[in-house]
Coordinates of C-alpha atoms and ligand atoms in Angstrom, one line a residue:
X1 CA 8.0 -37.5 -13.8
X2 CA 7.4 -36.1 -17.5
X3 CA 8.5 -33.0 -18.2
X4 CA 5.6 -30.5 -19.9
X5 CA 7.1 -29.1 -23.7
X6 CA 5.2 -26.7 -25.3
X7 CA 4.7 -28.6 -29.0
X8 CA 7.0 -25.5 -30.6
X9 CA 9.0 -23.8 -27.8
X10 CA 9.6 -20.7 -29.3
X11 CA 6.6 -20.0 -31.6
X12 CA 3.7 -18.4 -29.9
X13 CA 0.9 -21.5 -29.6
X14 CA -1.8 -19.6 -31.5
X15 CA -4.4 -22.2 -33.5
X16 CA -5.6 -20.0 -36.2
X17 CA -9.0 -20.2 -37.8
X18 CA -9.8 -19.9 -41.5
X19 CA -13.4 -19.5 -41.4
X20 CA -14.7 -18.6 -38.3
X21 CA -13.9 -15.7 -35.5
X22 CA -10.3 -15.8 -33.9
X23 CA -10.9 -16.8 -30.6
X24 CA -8.5 -18.3 -28.0
X25 CA -8.4 -22.2 -28.2
X26 CA -7.5 -24.0 -24.8
X27 CA -4.3 -26.1 -25.0
X28 CA -5.6 -28.3 -22.0
X29 CA -8.6 -30.4 -21.0
X30 CA -10.7 -30.4 -18.3
X31 CA -10.5 -33.9 -16.1
X32 CA -11.7 -32.5 -12.5
X33 CA -15.0 -30.0 -12.6
X34 CA -16.9 -28.2 -9.6
X35 CA -19.8 -27.4 -9.5
X36 CA -21.0 -24.0 -9.5
X37 CA -24.0 -22.0 -7.9
X38 CA -26.2 -19.3 -9.9
X39 CA -28.8 -17.7 -7.2
X40 CA -31.3 -15.8 -8.3
X41 CA -31.0 -11.9 -8.2
X42 CA -32.6 -11.2 -5.0
X43 CA -30.5 -13.4 -3.0
X44 CA -27.7 -12.1 -4.5
X45 CA -28.7 -9.1 -3.4
X46 CA -29.3 -10.2 0.2
X47 CA -25.5 -11.6 -0.2
X48 CA -24.0 -8.4 -1.0
X49 CA -26.0 -6.8 1.6
X50 CA -24.8 -9.2 4.2
X51 CA -21.2 -8.7 2.8
X52 CA -21.0 -5.1 3.7
X53 CA -21.3 -4.6 0.0
X54 CA -17.6 -6.2 -0.3
X55 CA -17.2 -8.6 -2.5
X56 CA -13.9 -10.0 -0.4
X57 CA -16.9 -11.2 2.3
X58 CA -19.0 -12.6 -0.1
X59 CA -19.2 -16.5 0.7
X60 CA -18.2 -18.5 -2.6
X61 CA -21.7 -20.5 -1.5
X62 CA -23.3 -17.2 -3.1
X63 CA -21.2 -16.5 -6.2
X64 CA -21.0 -18.2 -10.0
X65 CA -17.8 -17.2 -11.7
X66 CA -15.1 -16.4 -9.0
X67 CA -12.7 -13.5 -10.5
X68 CA -11.7 -11.9 -7.4
X69 CA -8.3 -12.8 -7.8
X70 CA -5.8 -14.9 -9.2
X71 CA -4.3 -15.7 -6.2
X72 CA -3.9 -19.3 -5.1
X73 CA -6.9 -19.7 -7.8
X74 CA -5.3 -20.6 -10.4
X75 CA -5.8 -24.3 -12.0
X76 CA -3.3 -26.7 -11.2
X77 CA -1.8 -28.8 -13.6
X78 CA -1.8 -32.9 -13.2
X79 CA 1.8 -33.0 -12.5
X80 CA 1.6 -30.5 -9.7
X81 CA -1.0 -33.0 -8.2
X82 CA 1.0 -35.8 -8.8
X83 CA 4.1 -33.9 -7.7
X84 CA 2.0 -33.9 -3.9
X85 CA 2.3 -37.1 -3.1
X86 CA 5.9 -37.7 -3.5
X87 CA 6.3 -34.8 -0.6
X88 CA 8.7 -35.3 2.1
X89 CA 7.4 -34.6 5.3
X90 CA 10.6 -33.1 7.5
X91 CA 11.2 -30.1 9.4
X92 CA 14.7 -29.8 8.2
X93 CA 16.3 -31.1 4.6
X94 CA 13.3 -32.2 3.1
X95 CA 14.1 -33.7 -0.2
X96 CA 11.0 -31.5 -1.3
X97 CA 12.8 -28.9 -0.6
X98 CA 15.4 -29.3 -2.7
X99 CA 13.8 -30.0 -5.7
X100 CA 12.6 -26.4 -5.1
X101 CA 15.8 -25.3 -4.6
X102 CA 16.5 -26.8 -8.0
X103 CA 13.6 -25.4 -10.0
X104 CA 14.0 -21.8 -9.0
X105 CA 17.9 -22.0 -9.8
X106 CA 17.0 -23.9 -13.2
X107 CA 13.9 -20.6 -13.4
X108 CA 15.1 -17.9 -12.0
X109 CA 18.7 -18.5 -12.4
X110 CA 19.4 -18.1 -8.8
X111 CA 21.3 -20.0 -6.4
X112 CA 20.2 -18.9 -3.0
X113 CA 16.2 -19.5 -2.2
X114 CA 14.8 -18.1 1.2
X115 CA 11.2 -19.8 1.2
X116 CA 8.3 -17.6 2.9
X117 CA 4.6 -18.4 3.1
X118 CA 3.2 -16.0 0.6
X119 CA 4.4 -13.1 -1.5
X120 CA 3.8 -10.9 1.4
X121 CA 5.7 -12.6 3.5
X122 CA 8.6 -12.0 1.4
X123 CA 7.9 -8.5 1.1
X124 CA 7.6 -8.3 5.3
X125 CA 11.2 -10.1 5.2
X126 CA 12.5 -8.2 2.7
X127 CA 11.6 -4.9 3.7
X128 CA 12.4 -5.3 7.2
X129 CA 16.1 -5.7 6.6
X130 CA 16.3 -3.2 3.9
X131 CA 14.3 0.0 4.8
X132 CA 15.1 2.8 7.6
X133 CA 12.8 5.3 9.3
X134 CA 12.9 8.1 6.1
X135 CA 13.8 5.8 3.4
X136 CA 12.1 6.4 -0.2
X137 CA 11.6 3.4 -2.5
X138 CA 11.2 4.4 -6.2
X139 CA 9.0 1.7 -8.2
X140 CA 7.0 1.1 -11.5
X141 CA 3.9 1.1 -9.0
X142 CA 3.1 -0.1 -5.7
X143 CA 0.8 -3.0 -4.8
X144 CA -1.6 -3.0 -1.7
X145 CA 0.5 -5.4 0.6
X146 CA 3.8 -3.8 -0.7
X147 CA 2.7 -0.5 0.3
X148 CA 1.9 -1.2 3.9
X149 CA 5.3 -3.0 4.1
X150 CA 7.1 -0.8 2.9
X151 CA 5.2 2.1 5.4
X152 CA 5.8 -0.3 8.6
X153 CA 9.6 0.3 9.2
X154 CA 9.0 3.9 8.2
X155 CA 9.5 3.6 4.5
X156 CA 7.8 6.1 1.8
X157 CA 6.8 4.9 -1.9
X158 CA 7.5 6.9 -5.0
X159 CA 5.9 5.8 -8.1
X160 CA 7.8 6.7 -11.2
X161 CA 5.8 5.4 -14.0
X162 CA 6.3 7.4 -16.9
X163 CA 3.1 9.4 -18.4
X164 CA 1.0 6.6 -20.5
X165 CA 1.1 4.0 -17.3
X166 CA -2.3 5.7 -15.9
X167 CA -4.0 6.1 -19.2
X168 CA -7.3 4.3 -19.5
X169 CA -7.4 3.9 -23.5
X170 CA -3.9 3.5 -25.1
X171 CA -2.2 1.5 -27.2
X172 CA 1.5 1.5 -25.3
X173 CA 2.7 -1.8 -25.1
X174 CA 4.6 -1.1 -22.1
X175 CA 2.8 0.9 -19.3
X176 CA 4.7 -0.4 -16.9
X177 CA 7.5 0.9 -17.5
X178 CA 10.0 3.2 -15.0
X179 CA 10.3 7.0 -16.2
X180 CA 14.3 6.8 -16.3
X181 CA 14.4 10.7 -15.6
X182 CA 12.4 10.6 -13.0
X183 CA 14.6 7.8 -11.6
X184 CA 17.5 9.9 -12.2
X185 CA 16.5 13.1 -10.5
X186 CA 14.7 11.1 -7.5
X187 CA 18.2 9.6 -6.8
X188 CA 19.5 13.4 -7.2
X189 CA 17.0 14.5 -4.9
X190 CA 17.4 11.8 -2.1
X191 CA 20.7 10.6 -2.3
X192 CA 21.9 7.2 -2.4
X193 CA 21.8 6.6 1.1
X194 CA 18.1 7.6 1.4
X195 CA 17.4 4.7 -1.7
X196 CA 18.1 1.7 -0.3
X197 CA 16.7 -0.4 -3.7
X198 CA 14.5 0.4 -6.8
X199 CA 11.4 -2.2 -7.0
X200 CA 10.2 -3.1 -10.5
X201 CA 7.0 -5.1 -10.2
X202 CA 6.6 -7.6 -12.9
X203 CA 3.0 -6.9 -14.5
X204 CA 2.2 -4.5 -12.7
X205 CA -1.0 -5.0 -10.7
X206 CA -2.6 -1.8 -9.8
X207 CA -2.5 -0.2 -13.0
X208 CA -4.2 -3.0 -14.8
X209 CA -1.7 -6.1 -15.0
X210 CA 0.6 -3.9 -17.7
X211 CA 4.1 -5.2 -18.2
X212 CA 7.6 -3.6 -18.7
X213 CA 9.4 -3.9 -21.4
X214 CA 13.6 -5.8 -21.1
X215 CA 15.1 -2.7 -22.8
X216 CA 13.3 -0.2 -19.8
X217 CA 14.6 -3.0 -17.1
X218 CA 17.9 -2.8 -18.7
X219 CA 18.6 0.9 -18.3
X220 CA 17.2 1.0 -14.9
X221 CA 19.8 -1.4 -14.2
X222 CA 22.4 0.9 -15.9
X223 CA 21.1 3.9 -13.3
X224 CA 21.2 1.5 -10.4
X225 CA 24.9 0.3 -11.1
X226 CA 25.9 4.0 -11.8
X227 CA 24.9 4.9 -8.1
X228 CA 25.4 1.2 -6.3
X229 CA 21.8 0.9 -5.6
X230 CA 20.2 -2.7 -5.8
X231 CA 17.6 -3.6 -7.8
X232 CA 14.5 -5.8 -6.6
X233 CA 11.6 -7.8 -8.8
X234 CA 8.4 -8.5 -7.9
X235 CA 7.8 -11.3 -9.7
X236 CA 4.7 -12.3 -8.9
X237 CA 3.2 -12.2 -12.2
X238 CA 6.8 -12.6 -13.9
X239 CA 5.3 -15.7 -16.5
X240 CA 2.3 -12.8 -18.0
X241 CA 5.0 -10.1 -18.1
X242 CA 7.5 -12.7 -20.5
X243 CA 4.7 -13.6 -22.5
X244 CA 3.9 -9.6 -23.3
X245 CA 8.0 -9.5 -23.7
X246 CA 7.7 -11.8 -26.7
X247 CA 4.1 -10.6 -28.3
X248 CA 5.1 -6.7 -27.7
X249 CA 9.0 -6.6 -27.9
X250 CA 10.6 -7.1 -31.0
X251 CA 14.1 -8.1 -29.8
X252 CA 12.3 -11.2 -28.0
X253 CA 10.2 -12.3 -30.4
X254 CA 12.4 -15.6 -31.2
X255 CA 13.5 -15.9 -27.6
X256 CA 11.8 -18.4 -25.6
X257 CA 9.4 -17.6 -22.7
X258 CA 12.4 -19.5 -20.2
X259 CA 14.8 -16.7 -21.5
X260 CA 13.3 -14.1 -21.5
X261 CA 12.3 -15.2 -17.5
X262 CA 15.9 -15.2 -17.2
X263 CA 16.9 -11.9 -18.6
X264 CA 14.5 -10.5 -16.5
X265 CA 15.9 -12.1 -13.6
X266 CA 19.6 -11.9 -14.7
X267 CA 18.8 -8.0 -14.3
X268 CA 17.8 -8.0 -10.7
X269 CA 19.5 -8.6 -8.0
X270 CA 17.3 -10.0 -5.4
X271 CA 13.9 -11.1 -6.9
X272 CA 10.9 -11.8 -4.7
X273 CA 7.3 -13.7 -5.9
X274 CA 3.7 -14.8 -4.8
X275 CA 3.8 -18.5 -5.6
X276 CA 0.0 -18.2 -5.7
X277 CA 0.2 -16.2 -8.4
X278 CA 3.3 -17.1 -10.1
X279 CA 2.9 -20.8 -10.1
X280 CA -1.0 -21.8 -9.1
X281 CA 0.2 -23.2 -5.4
X282 CA 0.6 -21.4 -1.9
X283 CA 3.7 -19.9 -0.9
X284 CA 6.4 -17.6 -1.8
X285 CA 9.6 -17.0 -1.9
X286 CA 13.1 -14.6 -2.4
X287 CA 15.6 -15.9 -4.2
X288 CA 19.7 -14.2 -5.3
X289 CA 22.7 -14.6 -6.2
X290 CA 24.6 -12.7 -3.5
X291 CA 25.6 -14.6 -0.5
X292 CA 25.3 -11.3 1.6
X293 CA 21.9 -10.8 0.3
X294 CA 21.5 -14.5 1.7
X295 CA 22.6 -14.4 4.9
X296 CA 21.1 -10.8 5.5
X297 CA 17.9 -12.4 5.5
X298 CA 17.7 -15.6 6.2
X299 CA 17.5 -15.1 10.2
X300 CA 14.5 -13.5 9.7
X301 CA 12.9 -16.5 7.8
X302 CA 13.4 -18.6 10.2
X303 CA 12.0 -15.9 12.6
X304 CA 9.0 -14.8 10.8
X305 CA 8.3 -18.1 8.5
X306 CA 9.8 -21.0 9.9
X307 CA 13.2 -23.2 9.1
X308 CA 15.0 -22.4 6.2
X309 CA 13.7 -25.7 4.4
X310 CA 9.7 -25.1 4.5
X311 CA 9.2 -21.3 5.8
X312 CA 5.7 -21.5 6.4
X313 CA 4.7 -23.7 3.4
X314 CA 3.6 -27.6 3.7
X315 CA 6.2 -29.8 1.9
X316 CA 3.4 -30.8 -0.7
X317 CA 2.5 -27.3 -1.4
X318 CA 7.2 -26.7 -2.1
X319 CA 6.8 -30.0 -4.6
X320 CA 3.9 -28.3 -6.5
X321 CA 5.1 -25.1 -6.5
X322 CA 8.1 -26.6 -7.9
X323 CA 6.4 -28.1 -10.9
X324 CA 4.8 -24.8 -11.1
X325 CA 7.4 -22.3 -11.8
X326 CA 8.9 -24.8 -14.3
X327 CA 5.6 -24.9 -15.9
X328 CA 5.8 -21.2 -15.8
X329 CA 8.5 -22.0 -18.9
X330 CA 5.9 -23.0 -21.2
X331 CA 4.1 -20.7 -23.3
X332 CA 1.2 -22.5 -23.3
X333 CA 0.6 -22.2 -19.8
X334 CA 1.4 -19.1 -19.1
X335 CA -0.5 -17.5 -22.5
X336 CA -3.9 -18.9 -21.4
X337 CA -5.2 -16.0 -19.1
X338 CA -3.9 -13.4 -20.8
X339 CA -5.5 -14.3 -24.5
X340 CA -8.7 -14.7 -22.7
X341 CA -8.1 -11.7 -20.9
X342 CA -7.4 -9.7 -24.5
X343 CA -10.7 -11.4 -26.3
X344 CA -13.0 -9.5 -22.8
X345 CA -11.4 -6.6 -22.9
X346 CA -11.4 -6.2 -27.2
X347 CA -15.1 -7.2 -26.4
X348 CA -16.1 -4.6 -24.1
X349 CA -13.8 -2.1 -25.9
X350 CA -15.6 -2.2 -29.1
X351 CA -19.3 -2.5 -27.4
X352 CA -18.1 1.2 -25.8
X353 CA -17.4 0.0 -22.5
X354 CA -14.8 1.3 -20.5
X355 CA -11.4 -0.8 -20.0
X356 CA -7.9 -0.2 -19.7
X357 CA -5.7 -0.8 -22.8
X358 CA -3.7 -2.4 -24.1
X359 CA -5.2 -5.9 -21.9
X360 CA -2.8 -6.7 -19.4
X361 CA -2.1 -9.8 -16.9
X362 CA -3.9 -10.7 -14.2
X363 CA -7.5 -9.7 -15.6
X364 CA -9.9 -7.3 -17.3
X365 CA -9.9 -3.7 -15.9
X366 CA -13.3 -1.7 -15.9
X367 CA -12.9 1.9 -15.8
X368 CA -15.4 2.8 -13.1
X369 CA -14.9 7.0 -12.9
X370 CA -15.9 6.3 -17.4
X371 CA -18.4 4.0 -16.0
X372 CA -20.0 6.0 -13.3
X373 CA -19.1 9.6 -14.0
X374 CA -21.9 10.4 -11.8
X375 CA -20.9 8.8 -9.0
X376 CA -18.1 11.0 -6.8
X377 CA -14.5 9.5 -6.2
X378 CA -15.5 9.8 -2.5
X379 CA -18.8 7.5 -2.8
X380 CA -16.3 5.5 -4.1
X381 CA -17.2 4.4 -8.1
X382 CA -15.4 1.1 -8.2
X383 CA -16.7 -0.2 -5.4
X384 CA -20.4 0.6 -6.5
X385 CA -19.8 -0.9 -9.8
X386 CA -18.1 -4.1 -8.3
X387 CA -21.2 -4.7 -6.3
X388 CA -23.5 -4.1 -9.0
X389 CA -21.8 -6.2 -11.2
X390 CA -22.2 -8.8 -8.4
X391 CA -26.2 -8.1 -8.1
X392 CA -26.7 -8.4 -12.0
X393 CA -24.5 -11.4 -12.7
X394 CA -23.1 -13.7 -9.7
X395 CA -19.7 -12.7 -10.8
X396 CA -17.3 -11.5 -8.2
X397 CA -14.7 -9.1 -9.0
X398 CA -12.4 -6.9 -6.9
X399 CA -12.6 -3.2 -6.2
X400 CA -9.3 -1.2 -7.1
X401 CA -9.9 1.9 -6.3
X402 CA -10.3 4.2 -3.8
X403 CA -11.2 1.6 -1.1
X404 CA -8.1 0.1 -1.4
X405 CA -6.5 3.6 -0.6
X406 CA -5.9 4.8 2.7
X407 CA -6.9 8.0 4.7
X408 CA -4.7 11.1 4.9
X409 CA -3.2 12.4 8.4
X410 CA -6.2 14.7 8.4
X411 CA -8.6 11.7 7.9
X412 CA -9.6 12.4 4.5
X413 CA -9.5 9.4 1.7
X414 CA -6.3 9.6 -0.8
X415 CA -7.9 9.3 -3.9
X416 CA -6.9 6.9 -5.9
X417 CA -5.4 6.9 -9.5
X418 CA -7.5 4.8 -11.4
X419 CA -11.1 3.7 -10.1
X420 CA -11.1 -0.4 -11.7
X421 CA -13.1 -3.0 -11.0
X422 CA -10.9 -5.8 -11.7
X423 CA -12.3 -9.0 -13.6
X424 CA -9.4 -11.8 -12.7
X425 CA -9.1 -14.3 -15.0
X426 CA -7.0 -17.2 -12.8
X427 CA -5.1 -19.8 -15.3
X428 CA -6.9 -22.2 -17.0
X429 CA -9.9 -22.2 -15.5
X430 CA -13.1 -20.6 -17.2
X431 CA -14.6 -21.4 -20.6
X432 CA -15.1 -18.9 -22.8
X433 CA -18.8 -19.3 -23.1
X434 CA -18.3 -18.1 -19.4
X435 CA -16.6 -15.2 -20.7
X436 CA -18.8 -14.4 -23.1
X437 CA -21.6 -14.2 -20.3
X438 CA -19.5 -11.6 -18.7
X439 CA -19.1 -9.3 -21.8
X440 CA -23.2 -9.9 -22.0
X441 CA -23.7 -9.0 -18.2
X442 CA -21.2 -6.0 -18.4
X443 CA -22.6 -4.4 -21.5
X444 CA -26.2 -4.8 -20.2
X445 CA -24.9 -2.9 -16.5
X446 CA -23.5 -0.2 -19.2
X447 CA -26.8 0.5 -20.8
X448 CA -28.0 0.8 -17.0
X449 CA -25.2 2.3 -15.4
X450 CA -27.2 5.5 -13.9
X451 CA -29.3 3.6 -12.0
X452 CA -26.1 2.8 -10.1
X453 CA -25.3 4.9 -7.1
X454 CA -22.6 5.2 -4.6
X455 CA -21.1 3.7 -1.4
X456 CA -19.9 5.2 2.0
X457 CA -18.3 3.3 5.0
X458 CA -19.8 1.8 8.1
X459 CA -17.0 0.1 9.1
X460 CA -13.5 0.9 8.2
X461 CA -10.7 -0.8 9.9
X462 CA -7.3 1.3 9.8
X463 CA -4.8 -1.0 8.1
X464 CA -5.5 -2.8 4.4
X465 CA -9.2 -1.7 5.1
X466 CA -10.3 -3.3 1.5
X467 CA -10.4 -6.6 2.9
X468 CA -12.5 -6.6 5.9
X469 CA -14.1 -2.8 5.7
X470 CA -18.0 -2.9 5.5
X471 CA -20.1 -0.5 3.2
X472 CA -23.5 0.9 2.5
X473 CA -25.4 2.1 -0.4
X474 CA -25.9 5.9 -0.3
X475 CA -29.4 5.5 -1.6
X476 CA -32.0 2.6 -3.0
X477 CA -30.0 2.2 -5.8
X478 CA -29.8 -1.8 -5.5
X479 CA -33.1 -2.4 -5.1
X480 CA -33.9 -0.2 -8.1
X481 CA -31.0 -2.0 -10.3
X482 CA -32.9 -5.7 -9.2
X483 CA -36.1 -4.3 -10.1
X484 CA -34.7 -3.3 -13.8
X485 CA -32.9 -6.7 -13.9
X486 CA -36.0 -8.2 -13.3
X487 CA -37.7 -6.4 -15.5
X488 CA -35.4 -7.1 -18.6
X489 CA -34.5 -10.9 -17.8
X490 CA -38.0 -12.2 -16.7
X491 CA -37.4 -15.7 -14.4
X492 CA -33.8 -15.4 -15.7
X493 CA -30.9 -16.1 -13.8
Ligands
F0G501 N1 3.3 -8.7 -4.8 C1 2.1 -8.5 -6.3 C2 2.2 -8.1 -7.7 C3 0.9 -9.0 -5.6 O1 0.0 -8.9 -7.1 C4 0.5 -9.8 -4.6 C5 -0.7 -10.2 -4.5 C6 1.7 -9.8 -3.5 C7 2.6 -9.3 -4.0 C8 1.5 -9.9 -2.4 O2 1.1 -11.9 -2.4 O3 -0.8 -12.0 -1.7 O4 1.0 -13.9 -2.2 O5 1.0 -12.0 -0.2 N2 -1.6 -9.9 -4.9 C9 -2.8 -10.6 -5.0 C10 -3.9 -10.1 -6.1 C11 -3.8 -10.5 -3.4 O6 -5.0 -10.7 -5.5 O7 -3.9 -9.2 -7.0 P1 0.6 -12.9 -1.4

């Protein structure tokens, strides 16, 4: 199969405009399309009511631009689709798996690879193997499934981010960094025996897709080495983190993305990932160069996922994953989403819409506390903003705030550090005119923000409540918002 190589392996593939506005240009062409529905505003209001004001419960029939997530929704390349035709169907010893193993070795530099059906399955296996009741896991920031799977065997997360991490407006290039002093203190406080590993998450999801630097990772590694603690990398968004390192860390400006990826993985004992994000196909996995770690995990893969040569995935997904991992080394592929995000973030910022800066990976993150200062955090401003934005645009975002958090033992909400409406930018899916539509509708909503009220739970599941929970508005604000939309937009959708 033909290998995709970028035109200039070490220079960023940006097209310069001399006369017009500098905009990101797509370095791919669209060859298969899917028709979208943009329903009238009254139908959108009905749809979100039927969905319990939870964007996870909307049908894509009712969604115009699906910015819920990039998970499993990045566009596949022609090479990925082609690779699925040569998949080798076998329970054990499939050649498809051998090809994937080779790709993992090439991209992540790890000899041993264990497949899993998605990222949280990899977390389940690692945390089940290494965490005992009362253990403490230091990390730059948690992800929802990470926290749930660490708490399952009785572990506790400890977030040791720097003072920049939670600032909405910042020009700090690496808000995903770990605070080294906090890490040292934590080890002193709990002792090495209580800390099975340190976890670093690439392009830290819940604080706005913010990267860490290699310099920071090297310092973390040094502390880990001093105490013989394992370093685990969540590589689900590693491509974007590598792109930001190349853009923002002087020592890596002239390095290729492939070299930066390898540098990050070489600093880690264990790397795991959701392939749904990193390589535009279903699946996930764990890799390492340490045969003892591999041995400790492999039986759990068989127990929870399936045999070692498929791990809950179809061989077609395995083939597409191998190609997708290699494409992660191609800057023209991985830079498209961050460039579109930057475009949207900078436009919104200039228009006074409160948005997390600098622009990160995964999506554009709107600060719901800044957008809706009149909605108390106990009435879920990020959830309300997500629902309101859907009503006036048909665009589906995701709540990343207190609804995505949990309650304490007394039943009170643990208020999230940040209340964000996340508008994901799946790789090579949207056009720039669609992004401009999002910016336009958000600016209208910001002007009319006083009309938006809060939400309250009507049905609340005990675990990961944001997925299937149902809410109701605290007043008739959705109807009032729709009335204003109709007044301003007339018969337009
Ligand atoms: N780690 C990170 C950093 C993630 O972003 C995700 C998923 C996972 C682990 C779990 O992977 O979904 O394949 O089981 N993030 C998705 C999102 C769900 O929408 O941000 P999974």
